XYZ file of C-alpha atoms in Angstrom:
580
model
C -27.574 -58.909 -44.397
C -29.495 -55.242 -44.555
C -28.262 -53.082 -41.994
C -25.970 -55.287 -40.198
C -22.752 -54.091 -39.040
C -18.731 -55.008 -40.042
C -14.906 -54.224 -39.770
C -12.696 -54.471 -42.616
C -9.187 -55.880 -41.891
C -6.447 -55.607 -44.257
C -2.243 -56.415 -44.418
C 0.214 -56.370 -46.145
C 4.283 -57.494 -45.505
C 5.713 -54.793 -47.313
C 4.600 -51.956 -49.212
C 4.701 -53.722 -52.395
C 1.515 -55.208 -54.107
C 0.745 -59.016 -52.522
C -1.136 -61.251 -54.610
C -1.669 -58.847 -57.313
C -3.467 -56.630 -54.033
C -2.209 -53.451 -53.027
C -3.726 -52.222 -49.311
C -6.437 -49.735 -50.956
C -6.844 -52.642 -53.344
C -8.286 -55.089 -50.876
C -10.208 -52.406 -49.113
C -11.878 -51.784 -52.561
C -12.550 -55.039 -52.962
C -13.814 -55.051 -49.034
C -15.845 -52.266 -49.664
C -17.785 -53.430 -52.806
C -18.874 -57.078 -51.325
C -19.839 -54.655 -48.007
C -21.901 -52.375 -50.323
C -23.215 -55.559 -52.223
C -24.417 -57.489 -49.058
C -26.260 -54.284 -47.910
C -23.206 -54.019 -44.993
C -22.771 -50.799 -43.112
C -18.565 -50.479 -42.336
C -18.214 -49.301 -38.819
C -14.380 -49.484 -38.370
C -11.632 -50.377 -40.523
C -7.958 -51.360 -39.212
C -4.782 -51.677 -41.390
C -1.516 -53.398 -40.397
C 0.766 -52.333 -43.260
C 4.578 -54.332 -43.387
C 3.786 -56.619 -40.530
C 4.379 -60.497 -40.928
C 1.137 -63.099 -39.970
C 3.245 -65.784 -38.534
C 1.618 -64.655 -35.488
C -0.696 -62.058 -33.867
C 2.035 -60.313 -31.877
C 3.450 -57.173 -33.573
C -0.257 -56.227 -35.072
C -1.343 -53.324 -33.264
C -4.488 -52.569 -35.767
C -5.036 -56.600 -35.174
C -5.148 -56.587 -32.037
C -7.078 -53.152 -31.787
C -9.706 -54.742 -33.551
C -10.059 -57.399 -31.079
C -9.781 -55.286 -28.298
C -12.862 -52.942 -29.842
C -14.755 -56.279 -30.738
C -14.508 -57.608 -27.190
C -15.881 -54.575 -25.805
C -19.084 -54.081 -27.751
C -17.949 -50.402 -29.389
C -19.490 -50.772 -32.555
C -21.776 -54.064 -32.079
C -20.493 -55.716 -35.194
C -21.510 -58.901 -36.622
C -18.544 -59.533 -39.085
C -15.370 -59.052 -39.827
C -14.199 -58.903 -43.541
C -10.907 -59.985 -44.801
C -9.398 -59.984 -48.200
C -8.103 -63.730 -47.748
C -7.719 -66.374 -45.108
C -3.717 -65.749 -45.025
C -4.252 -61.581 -44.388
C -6.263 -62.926 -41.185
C -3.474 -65.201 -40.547
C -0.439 -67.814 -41.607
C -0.283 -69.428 -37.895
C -3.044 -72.267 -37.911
C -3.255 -71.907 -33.881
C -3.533 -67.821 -34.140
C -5.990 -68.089 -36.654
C -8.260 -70.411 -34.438
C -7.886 -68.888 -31.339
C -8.764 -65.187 -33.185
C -11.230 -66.752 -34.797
C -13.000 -68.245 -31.190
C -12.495 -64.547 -29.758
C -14.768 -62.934 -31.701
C -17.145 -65.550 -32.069
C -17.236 -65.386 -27.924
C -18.819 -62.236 -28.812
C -20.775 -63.213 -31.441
C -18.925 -61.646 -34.291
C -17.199 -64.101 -37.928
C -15.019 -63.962 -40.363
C -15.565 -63.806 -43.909
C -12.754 -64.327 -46.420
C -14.093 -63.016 -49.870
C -11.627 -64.104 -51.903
C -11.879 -67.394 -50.154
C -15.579 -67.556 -50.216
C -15.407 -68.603 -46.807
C -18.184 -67.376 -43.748
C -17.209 -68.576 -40.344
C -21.033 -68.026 -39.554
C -21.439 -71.467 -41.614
C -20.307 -74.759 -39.870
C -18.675 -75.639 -43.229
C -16.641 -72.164 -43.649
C -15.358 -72.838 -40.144
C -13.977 -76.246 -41.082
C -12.444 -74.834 -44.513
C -10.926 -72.392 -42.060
C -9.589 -75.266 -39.943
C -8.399 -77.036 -42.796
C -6.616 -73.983 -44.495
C -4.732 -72.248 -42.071
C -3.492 -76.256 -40.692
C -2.619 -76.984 -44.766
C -0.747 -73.177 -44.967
C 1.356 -73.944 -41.636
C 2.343 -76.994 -42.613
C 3.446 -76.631 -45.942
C 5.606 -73.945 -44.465
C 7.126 -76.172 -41.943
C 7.895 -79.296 -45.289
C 9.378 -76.851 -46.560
C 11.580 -75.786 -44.378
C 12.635 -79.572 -43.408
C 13.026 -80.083 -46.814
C 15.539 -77.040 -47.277
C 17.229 -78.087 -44.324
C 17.871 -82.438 -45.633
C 18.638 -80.927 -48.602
C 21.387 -78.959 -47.212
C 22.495 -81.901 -44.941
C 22.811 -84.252 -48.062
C 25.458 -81.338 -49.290
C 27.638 -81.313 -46.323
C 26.945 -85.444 -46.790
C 28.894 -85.188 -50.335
C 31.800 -83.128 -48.858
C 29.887 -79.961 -50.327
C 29.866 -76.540 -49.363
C 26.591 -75.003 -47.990
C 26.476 -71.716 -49.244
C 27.361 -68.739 -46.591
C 30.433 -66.943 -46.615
C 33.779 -68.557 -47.789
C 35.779 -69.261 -44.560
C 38.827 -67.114 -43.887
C 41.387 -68.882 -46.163
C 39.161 -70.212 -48.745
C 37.350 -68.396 -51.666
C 34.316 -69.742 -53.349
C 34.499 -70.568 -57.235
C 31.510 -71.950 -58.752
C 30.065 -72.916 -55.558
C 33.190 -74.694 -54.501
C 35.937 -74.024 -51.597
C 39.117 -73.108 -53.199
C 42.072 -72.142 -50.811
C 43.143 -68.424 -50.825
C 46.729 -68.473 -50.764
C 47.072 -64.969 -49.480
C 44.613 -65.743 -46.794
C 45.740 -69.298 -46.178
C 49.605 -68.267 -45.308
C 47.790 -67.029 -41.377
C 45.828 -69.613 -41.218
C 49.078 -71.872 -41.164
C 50.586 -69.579 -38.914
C 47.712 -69.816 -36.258
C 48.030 -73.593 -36.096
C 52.004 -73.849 -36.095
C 52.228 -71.628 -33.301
C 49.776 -72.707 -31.509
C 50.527 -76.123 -31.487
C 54.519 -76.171 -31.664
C 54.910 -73.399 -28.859
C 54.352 -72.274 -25.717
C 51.766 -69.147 -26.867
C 47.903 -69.175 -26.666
C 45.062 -67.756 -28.278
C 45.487 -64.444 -26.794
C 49.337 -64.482 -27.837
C 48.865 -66.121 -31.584
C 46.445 -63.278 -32.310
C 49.045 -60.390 -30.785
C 51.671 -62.158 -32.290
C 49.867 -61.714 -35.584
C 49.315 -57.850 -34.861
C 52.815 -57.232 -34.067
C 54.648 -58.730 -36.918
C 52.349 -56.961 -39.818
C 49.960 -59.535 -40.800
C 46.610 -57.839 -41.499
C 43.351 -59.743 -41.567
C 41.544 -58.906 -44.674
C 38.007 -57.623 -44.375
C 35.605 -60.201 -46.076
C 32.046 -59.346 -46.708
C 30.807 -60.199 -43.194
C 33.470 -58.191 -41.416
C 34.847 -54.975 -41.172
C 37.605 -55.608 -38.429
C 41.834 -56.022 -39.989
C 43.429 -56.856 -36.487
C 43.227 -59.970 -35.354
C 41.649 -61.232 -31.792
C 41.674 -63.864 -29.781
C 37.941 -64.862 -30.733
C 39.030 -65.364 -34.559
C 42.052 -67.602 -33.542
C 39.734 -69.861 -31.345
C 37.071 -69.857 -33.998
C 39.955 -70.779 -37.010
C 41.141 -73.799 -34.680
C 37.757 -75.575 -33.668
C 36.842 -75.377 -37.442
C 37.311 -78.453 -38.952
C 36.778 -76.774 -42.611
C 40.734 -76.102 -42.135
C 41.720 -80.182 -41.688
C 39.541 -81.283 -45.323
C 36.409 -81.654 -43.156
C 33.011 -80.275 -43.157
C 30.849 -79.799 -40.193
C 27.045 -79.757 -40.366
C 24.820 -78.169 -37.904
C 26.972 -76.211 -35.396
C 24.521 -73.780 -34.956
C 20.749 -74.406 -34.881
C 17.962 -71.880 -35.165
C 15.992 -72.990 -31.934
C 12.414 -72.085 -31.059
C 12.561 -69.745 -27.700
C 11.510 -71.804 -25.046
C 7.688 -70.279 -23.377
C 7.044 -68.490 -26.577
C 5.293 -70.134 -29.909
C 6.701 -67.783 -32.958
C 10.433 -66.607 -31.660
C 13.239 -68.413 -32.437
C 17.263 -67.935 -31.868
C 20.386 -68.948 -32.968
C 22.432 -71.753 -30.674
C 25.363 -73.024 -30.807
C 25.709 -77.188 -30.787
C 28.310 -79.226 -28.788
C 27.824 -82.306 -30.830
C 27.409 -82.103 -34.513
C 28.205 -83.946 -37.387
C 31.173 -84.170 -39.604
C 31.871 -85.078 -42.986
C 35.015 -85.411 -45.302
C 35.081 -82.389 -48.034
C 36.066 -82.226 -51.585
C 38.147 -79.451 -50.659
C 41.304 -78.916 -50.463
C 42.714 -78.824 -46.396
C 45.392 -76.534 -45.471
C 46.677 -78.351 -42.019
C 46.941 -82.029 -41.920
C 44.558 -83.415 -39.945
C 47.079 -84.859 -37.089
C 47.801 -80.668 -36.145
C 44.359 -80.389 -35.692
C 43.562 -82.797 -33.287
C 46.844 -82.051 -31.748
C 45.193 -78.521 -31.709
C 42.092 -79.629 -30.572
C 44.312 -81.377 -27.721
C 46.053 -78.412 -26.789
C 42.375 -76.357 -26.333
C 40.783 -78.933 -23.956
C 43.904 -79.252 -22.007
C 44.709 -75.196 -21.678
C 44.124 -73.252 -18.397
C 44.526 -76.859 -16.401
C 47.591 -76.172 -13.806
C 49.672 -78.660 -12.838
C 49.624 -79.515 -8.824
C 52.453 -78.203 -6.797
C 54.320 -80.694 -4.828
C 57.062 -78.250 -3.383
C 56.966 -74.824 -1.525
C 53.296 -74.098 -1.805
C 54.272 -70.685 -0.381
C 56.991 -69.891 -3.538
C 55.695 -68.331 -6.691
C 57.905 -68.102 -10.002
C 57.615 -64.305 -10.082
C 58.623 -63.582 -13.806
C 57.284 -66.524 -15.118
C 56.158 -65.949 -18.196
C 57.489 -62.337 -18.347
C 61.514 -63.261 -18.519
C 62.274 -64.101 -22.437
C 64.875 -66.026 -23.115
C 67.890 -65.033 -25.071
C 68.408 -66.995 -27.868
C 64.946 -67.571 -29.258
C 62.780 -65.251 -27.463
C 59.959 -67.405 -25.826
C 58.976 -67.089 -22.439
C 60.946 -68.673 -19.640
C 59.398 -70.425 -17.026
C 60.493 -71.335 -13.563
C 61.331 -74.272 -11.649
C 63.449 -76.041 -8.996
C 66.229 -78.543 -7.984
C 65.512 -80.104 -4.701
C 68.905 -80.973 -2.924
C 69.302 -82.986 0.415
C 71.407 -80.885 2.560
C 75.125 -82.551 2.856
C 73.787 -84.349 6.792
C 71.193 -86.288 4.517
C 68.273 -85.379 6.410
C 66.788 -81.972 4.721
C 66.325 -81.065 1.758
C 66.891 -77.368 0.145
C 65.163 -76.062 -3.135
C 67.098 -74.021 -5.955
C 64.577 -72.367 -7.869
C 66.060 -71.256 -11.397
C 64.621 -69.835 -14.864
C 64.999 -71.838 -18.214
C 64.003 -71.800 -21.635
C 61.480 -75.013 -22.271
C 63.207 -74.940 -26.213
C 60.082 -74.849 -27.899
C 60.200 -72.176 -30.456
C 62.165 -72.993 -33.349
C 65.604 -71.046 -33.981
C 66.887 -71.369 -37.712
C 65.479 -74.802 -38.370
C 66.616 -76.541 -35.195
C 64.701 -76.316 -31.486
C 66.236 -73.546 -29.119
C 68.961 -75.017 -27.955
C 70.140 -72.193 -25.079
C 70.500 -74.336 -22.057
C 71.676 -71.819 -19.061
C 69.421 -71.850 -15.885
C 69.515 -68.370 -14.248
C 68.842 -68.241 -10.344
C 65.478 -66.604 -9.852
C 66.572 -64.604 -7.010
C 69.516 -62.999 -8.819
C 66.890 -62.324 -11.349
C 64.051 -61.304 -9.552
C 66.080 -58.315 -7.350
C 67.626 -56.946 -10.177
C 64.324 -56.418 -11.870
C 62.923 -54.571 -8.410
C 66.419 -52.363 -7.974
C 65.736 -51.038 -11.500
C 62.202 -50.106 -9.982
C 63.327 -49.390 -6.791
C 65.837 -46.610 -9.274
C 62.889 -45.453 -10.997
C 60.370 -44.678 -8.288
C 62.959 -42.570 -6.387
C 63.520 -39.917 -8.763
C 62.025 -36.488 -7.325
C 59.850 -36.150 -10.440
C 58.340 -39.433 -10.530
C 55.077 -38.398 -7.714
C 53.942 -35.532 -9.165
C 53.686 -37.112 -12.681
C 51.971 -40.361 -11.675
C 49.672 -38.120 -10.269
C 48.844 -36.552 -12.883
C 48.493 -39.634 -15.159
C 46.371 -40.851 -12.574
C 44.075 -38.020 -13.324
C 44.342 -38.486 -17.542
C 40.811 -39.648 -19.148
C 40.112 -43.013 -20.838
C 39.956 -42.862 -24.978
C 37.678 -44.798 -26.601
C 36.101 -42.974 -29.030
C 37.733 -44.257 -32.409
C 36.270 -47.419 -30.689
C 32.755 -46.505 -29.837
C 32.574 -45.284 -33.404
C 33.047 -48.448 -34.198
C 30.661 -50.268 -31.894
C 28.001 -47.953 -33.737
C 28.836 -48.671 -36.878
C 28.721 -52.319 -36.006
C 25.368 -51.636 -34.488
C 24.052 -49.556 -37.222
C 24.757 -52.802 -39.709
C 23.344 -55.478 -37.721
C 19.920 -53.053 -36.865
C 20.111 -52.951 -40.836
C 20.361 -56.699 -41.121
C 17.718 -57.447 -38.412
C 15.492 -55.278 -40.637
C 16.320 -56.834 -44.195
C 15.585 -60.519 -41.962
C 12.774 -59.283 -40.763
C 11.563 -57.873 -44.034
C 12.321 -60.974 -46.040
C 10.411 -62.860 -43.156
C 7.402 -61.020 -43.871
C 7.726 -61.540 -47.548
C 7.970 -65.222 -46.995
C 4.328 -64.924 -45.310
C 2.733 -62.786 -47.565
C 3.485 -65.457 -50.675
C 0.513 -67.571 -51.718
C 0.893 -71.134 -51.384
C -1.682 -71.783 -54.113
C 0.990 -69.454 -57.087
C 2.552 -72.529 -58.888
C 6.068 -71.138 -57.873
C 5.427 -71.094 -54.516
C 7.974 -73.471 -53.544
C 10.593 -72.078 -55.524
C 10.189 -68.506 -54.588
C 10.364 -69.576 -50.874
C 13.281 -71.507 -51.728
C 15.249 -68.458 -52.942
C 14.430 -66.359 -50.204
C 14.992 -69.713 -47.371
C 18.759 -69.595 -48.905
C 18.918 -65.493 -48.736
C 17.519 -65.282 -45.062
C 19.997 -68.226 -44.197
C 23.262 -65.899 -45.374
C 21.224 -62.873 -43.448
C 21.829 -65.110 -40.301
C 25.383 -65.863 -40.822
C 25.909 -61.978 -41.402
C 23.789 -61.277 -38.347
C 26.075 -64.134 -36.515
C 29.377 -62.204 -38.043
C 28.325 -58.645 -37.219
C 27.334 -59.454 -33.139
C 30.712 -61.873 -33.082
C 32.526 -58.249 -34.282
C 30.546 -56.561 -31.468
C 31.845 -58.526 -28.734
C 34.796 -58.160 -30.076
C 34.865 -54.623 -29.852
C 32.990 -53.967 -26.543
C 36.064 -56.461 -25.303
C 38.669 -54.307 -26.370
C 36.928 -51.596 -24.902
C 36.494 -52.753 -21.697
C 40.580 -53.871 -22.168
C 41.125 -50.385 -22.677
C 39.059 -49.029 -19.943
C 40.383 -52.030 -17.475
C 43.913 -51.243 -18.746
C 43.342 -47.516 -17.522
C 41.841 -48.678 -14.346
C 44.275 -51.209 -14.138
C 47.127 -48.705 -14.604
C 45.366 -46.465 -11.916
C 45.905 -49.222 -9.864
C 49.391 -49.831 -10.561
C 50.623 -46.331 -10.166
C 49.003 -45.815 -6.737
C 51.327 -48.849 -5.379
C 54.301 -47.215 -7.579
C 53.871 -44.626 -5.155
C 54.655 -46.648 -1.789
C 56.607 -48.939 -3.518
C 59.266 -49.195 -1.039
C 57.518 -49.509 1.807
C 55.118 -52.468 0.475
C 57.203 -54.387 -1.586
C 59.154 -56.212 1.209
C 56.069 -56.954 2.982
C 54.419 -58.703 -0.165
C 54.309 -62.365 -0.509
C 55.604 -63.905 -3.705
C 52.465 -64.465 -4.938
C 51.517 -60.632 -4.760
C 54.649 -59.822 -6.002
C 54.074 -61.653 -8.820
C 50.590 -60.374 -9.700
C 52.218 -56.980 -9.216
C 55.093 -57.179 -11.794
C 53.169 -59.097 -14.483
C 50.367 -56.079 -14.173
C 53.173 -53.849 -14.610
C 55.829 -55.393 -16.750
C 55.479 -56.697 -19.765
C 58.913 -58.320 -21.102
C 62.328 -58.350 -19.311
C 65.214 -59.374 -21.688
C 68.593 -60.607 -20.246
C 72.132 -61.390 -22.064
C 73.097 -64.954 -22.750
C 75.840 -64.323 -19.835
C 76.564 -62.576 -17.315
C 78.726 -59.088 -18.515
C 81.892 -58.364 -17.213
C 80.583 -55.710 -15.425
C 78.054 -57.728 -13.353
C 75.381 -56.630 -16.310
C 72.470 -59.182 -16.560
C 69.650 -57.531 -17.650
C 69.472 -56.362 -21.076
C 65.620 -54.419 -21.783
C 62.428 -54.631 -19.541
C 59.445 -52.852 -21.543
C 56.614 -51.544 -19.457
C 52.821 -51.896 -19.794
C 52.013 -48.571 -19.054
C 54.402 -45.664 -19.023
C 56.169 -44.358 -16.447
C 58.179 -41.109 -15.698
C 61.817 -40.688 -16.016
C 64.226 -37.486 -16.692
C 61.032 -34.999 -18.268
C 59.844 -37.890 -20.373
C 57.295 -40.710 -20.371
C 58.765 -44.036 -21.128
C 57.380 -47.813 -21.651
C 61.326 -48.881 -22.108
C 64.260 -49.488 -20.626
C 66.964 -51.120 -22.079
C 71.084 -51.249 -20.924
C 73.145 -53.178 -23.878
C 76.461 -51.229 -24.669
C 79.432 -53.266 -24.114
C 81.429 -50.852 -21.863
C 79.218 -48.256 -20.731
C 75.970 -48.439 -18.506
C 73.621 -46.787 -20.694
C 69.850 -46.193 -19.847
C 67.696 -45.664 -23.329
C 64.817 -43.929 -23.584
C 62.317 -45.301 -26.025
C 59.600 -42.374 -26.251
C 56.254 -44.239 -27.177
C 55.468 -47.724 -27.070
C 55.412 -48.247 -31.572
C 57.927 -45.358 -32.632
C 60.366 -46.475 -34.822
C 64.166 -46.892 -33.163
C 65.733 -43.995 -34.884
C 68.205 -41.622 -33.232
C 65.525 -39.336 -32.978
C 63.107 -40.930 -30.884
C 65.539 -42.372 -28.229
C 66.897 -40.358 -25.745
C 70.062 -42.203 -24.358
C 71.453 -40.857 -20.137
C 74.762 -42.239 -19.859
C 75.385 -43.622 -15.616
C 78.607 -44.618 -14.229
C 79.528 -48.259 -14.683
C 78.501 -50.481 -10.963
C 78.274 -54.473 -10.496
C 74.904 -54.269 -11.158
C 74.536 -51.475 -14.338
C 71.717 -50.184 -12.473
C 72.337 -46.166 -11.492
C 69.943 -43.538 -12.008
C 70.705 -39.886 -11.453
């Protein structure tokens, strides 16, 4: 071979020695059979910590190509330590392979003792790279069957305990301190009226803090974790197998992703459940069936404007609306009563709520919009809703967060990317071949549940701060009506009026009974705050016995000391509704 021309290609997955070969090690070796067959080097290209699954990702590999198809150096081989630093893919290596041969240039492996040049190094290069791929892929099935035969015997699979469960010894042992919530979550959303949205703010607001595991950093709780806890069958005794499923991309040949199945199996555990089985399905009931409204058959134009909003007295749960159709006393038309009631859902000392008063909606309904009626005529009130108009949005404590959040799952793409090109650079001829990819099969399947964890705690994050930002614009909104309150009201119909005070108004609390005085309403608390007297308030609330009182909660969490309220006494009316 005097005088005849070559590249030398080497890689490597990682910086660490591969096959007992560092990179300057193999282009020693390289460099001694060159010198020994009489070879003169003419280029040499280096792809240090990049994978050979496939091609894509090499840029010294696919230099070399590139400089091979255009005749720069007129080479006649290329020289490569082994077959699997060429390539792991059996297709890649093939089609490489036919490239340069196009332009009359081979590949010898030295290691392998293999010269494309021959017709029999070209079939031991067929035969190799097919063998390497699909030991790779037995391997992988074989992980995977062995993993489904666990979940067969009621096993765990490894991953992450679920919230509510610790591991010992490789077993699912309920976590009493974490198992309490979990119990929670499922009684109230199956035994009352609330939803995801409300279990998880229900949660918030009465001091229960989630407890950051290892694949989370977040302690509130959101509406994604409650609907993930419920459609988890782990919670019932059960174990499901396959609900996600890393899927090749579809047009590509190397990428793959992570997608979630609608059908999958499911298999009885040998741990320990912490709901019965019949709450689940009755939860499972409950989450097909929610966000389906029922059909109107009377007034299509009448709307139950604080549906939802109104709380009833006795046990606090939202009250919803409905009607009483009457034939008028000549029996030929009929007229609708539309009333507020408590649906006695929520659970009162033991026993169902049992507070059975229907309020008129319309007696309801105007004394919510006198009290804002009160409020928007105060001289004041303009000038600062203008000027909250102007305020800026805060999110920063968030977008810290989101960074963070990004910062770990960039470091977690890297480690599974890493441990991906580790996995290629093992030889499948080391007698622990099988084992070692075993170990590091198990450690990139917890990288993926991480990498599923951290992106689920993204969303969850760029949702609250788009709730933030759409609760500013949102507020924007609702302020810029506040303005010309009294001159649109009238004129809206009752399903804008509705849309209105449930954008604006959060709760409205009444008295069992009517007062004395004419009192009915008891506390209305505010979504955003408004302005009233020099102060910003998010509460109202009228419930002395004698006196018509307005307090003056300043802040929406501040403790109710004497402090922190400011309390306007007003002249008693029918009503209890007078602002000065």
């Amino acid at each position: 071979m005097k005088n005849t021309k070559c590249y030398i290609y080497t890689r490597v997955s990682t910086s660490m020695q591969v096959d007992g070969y560092s990179l300057d090690a193999q282009k020693d070796k390289l460099k001694k059979y060159a010198e020994f067959q009489d070879m003169m080097i003419a280029g040499e290209y280096s792809d240090e910590g990049k994978s050979g699954k496939n091609i894509e990702g090499r840029p010294q590999f696919l230099q070399m190509l590139k400089d091979i198809e255009s005749g720069k150096d007129k080479v006649d081989f290329v020289l490569v330590f082994k077959l699997s630093r060429f390539g792991r893919n059996a297709a890649d290596v093939l089609s490489s392979l036919q490239r340069m041969q196009d332009f009359g240039v081979n590949l010898i492996c030295v290691e392998d003792g293999i010269d494309s040049s021959k017709d029999s190094g070209k079939l031991m290069i067929s035969v190799l790279s097919a063998v390497a791929e699909i030991e790779r892929e037995n391997i992988l099935v074989q992980t995977m069957e062995g993993r489904r035969q666990k979940a067969r015997e009621g096993k765990w699979n490894g991953g992450f305990a679920p919230y509510g469960y610790k591991l010992v010894e490789g077993y699912l042992e309920i976590a009493e301190d974490e198992a309490e919530v979990i119990r929670i979550i499922y009684d109230k959303y199956v035994n009352t009226t609330m939803g995801a949205t409300a279990v998880a703010a229900y949660l918030n607001e009465h001091g229960y803090e989630k407890k950051k595991r290892q694949n989370n950093t977040l302690d509130m709780f959101s509406a994604h974790f409650i609907k993930s806890v419920l459609d988890n069958p782990i919670y019932c005794g059960k174990l499901a197998y396959g609900r996600r499923k890393n899927e090749k991309v579809a047009g590509t040949r190397n990428q793959y992703h992570i997608v979630k199945q609608e059908e999958y199996p499911v298999y009885d555990g040998v741990h320990e459940a912490i709901v019965s089985e019949e709450l689940w399905q009755l939860a499972q009931k409950k989450r097909q069936e929610t966000g389906v409204k029922s059909e109107k058959i009377y007034n299509l134009e009448h709307e139950n404007i604080l549906s939802g909003i109104l709380r009833c007295p006795v046990c606090g749960a939202a009250m919803y609306g409905n009607v009483n159709r009457k034939k008028k006393k000549d029996g030929t038309l009929y007229k609708d009563y539309y009333y507020y009631a408590c649906k006695h859902r929520t659970t009162v000392n033991g026993h169902k709520c049992g507070y059975r008063k229907q309020w008129g909606q319309e007696k309801i309904d105007s004394a919510v919009e006198e009290v804002i009626r009160k409020l928007v005529q105060n001289p004041k009130f303009e000038t600062a809703i203008r000027e909250k108009i102007g305020s800026r949005i805060d999110t920063d404590e968030l977008e810290k967060e989101q960074e963070q959040l990004r910062k770990k799952l960039r470091q977690l793409n890297g480690a599974k990317t890493k441990l991906g090109q580790q996995m290629d650079a093992l030889d499948v001829s080391d007698k622990f071949y099988d084992r070692k990819y075993q170990d590091m099969e198990d450690r990139l399947y917890k990288l993926y549940e991480d990498i599923d964890s951290v992106e689920m705690q993204i969303e969850e994050v760029e949702t609250r701060i788009l709730n933030v930002r759409q609760q500013k614009i949102s507020g924007n909104n609702v302020y810029q009506f506040l303005l010309y309150f009294d001159k649109l009201y009238d004129k809206f119909t009752d399903a804008e009026k509705k849309t209105f005070l449930s954008s604006f108004i959060e709760q409205v609390d009444i008295f069992e009974e009517e007062q004395p005085d004419g009192r009915i309403l008891k506390h209305i608390k505010f979504r955003f705050p408004v302005h009233f007297n020099g102060k910003e308030i998010q509460e109202i609330g009228w419930d002395k016995e004698t006196t018509v009182e307005t307090l003056l909660r300043l802040g929406d969490r501040e403790p109710a000391c004497a402090a922190s309220w400011v309390q306007v006494p007003f002249p008693d009316n029918k009503k209890g509704f007078s602002f000065h």
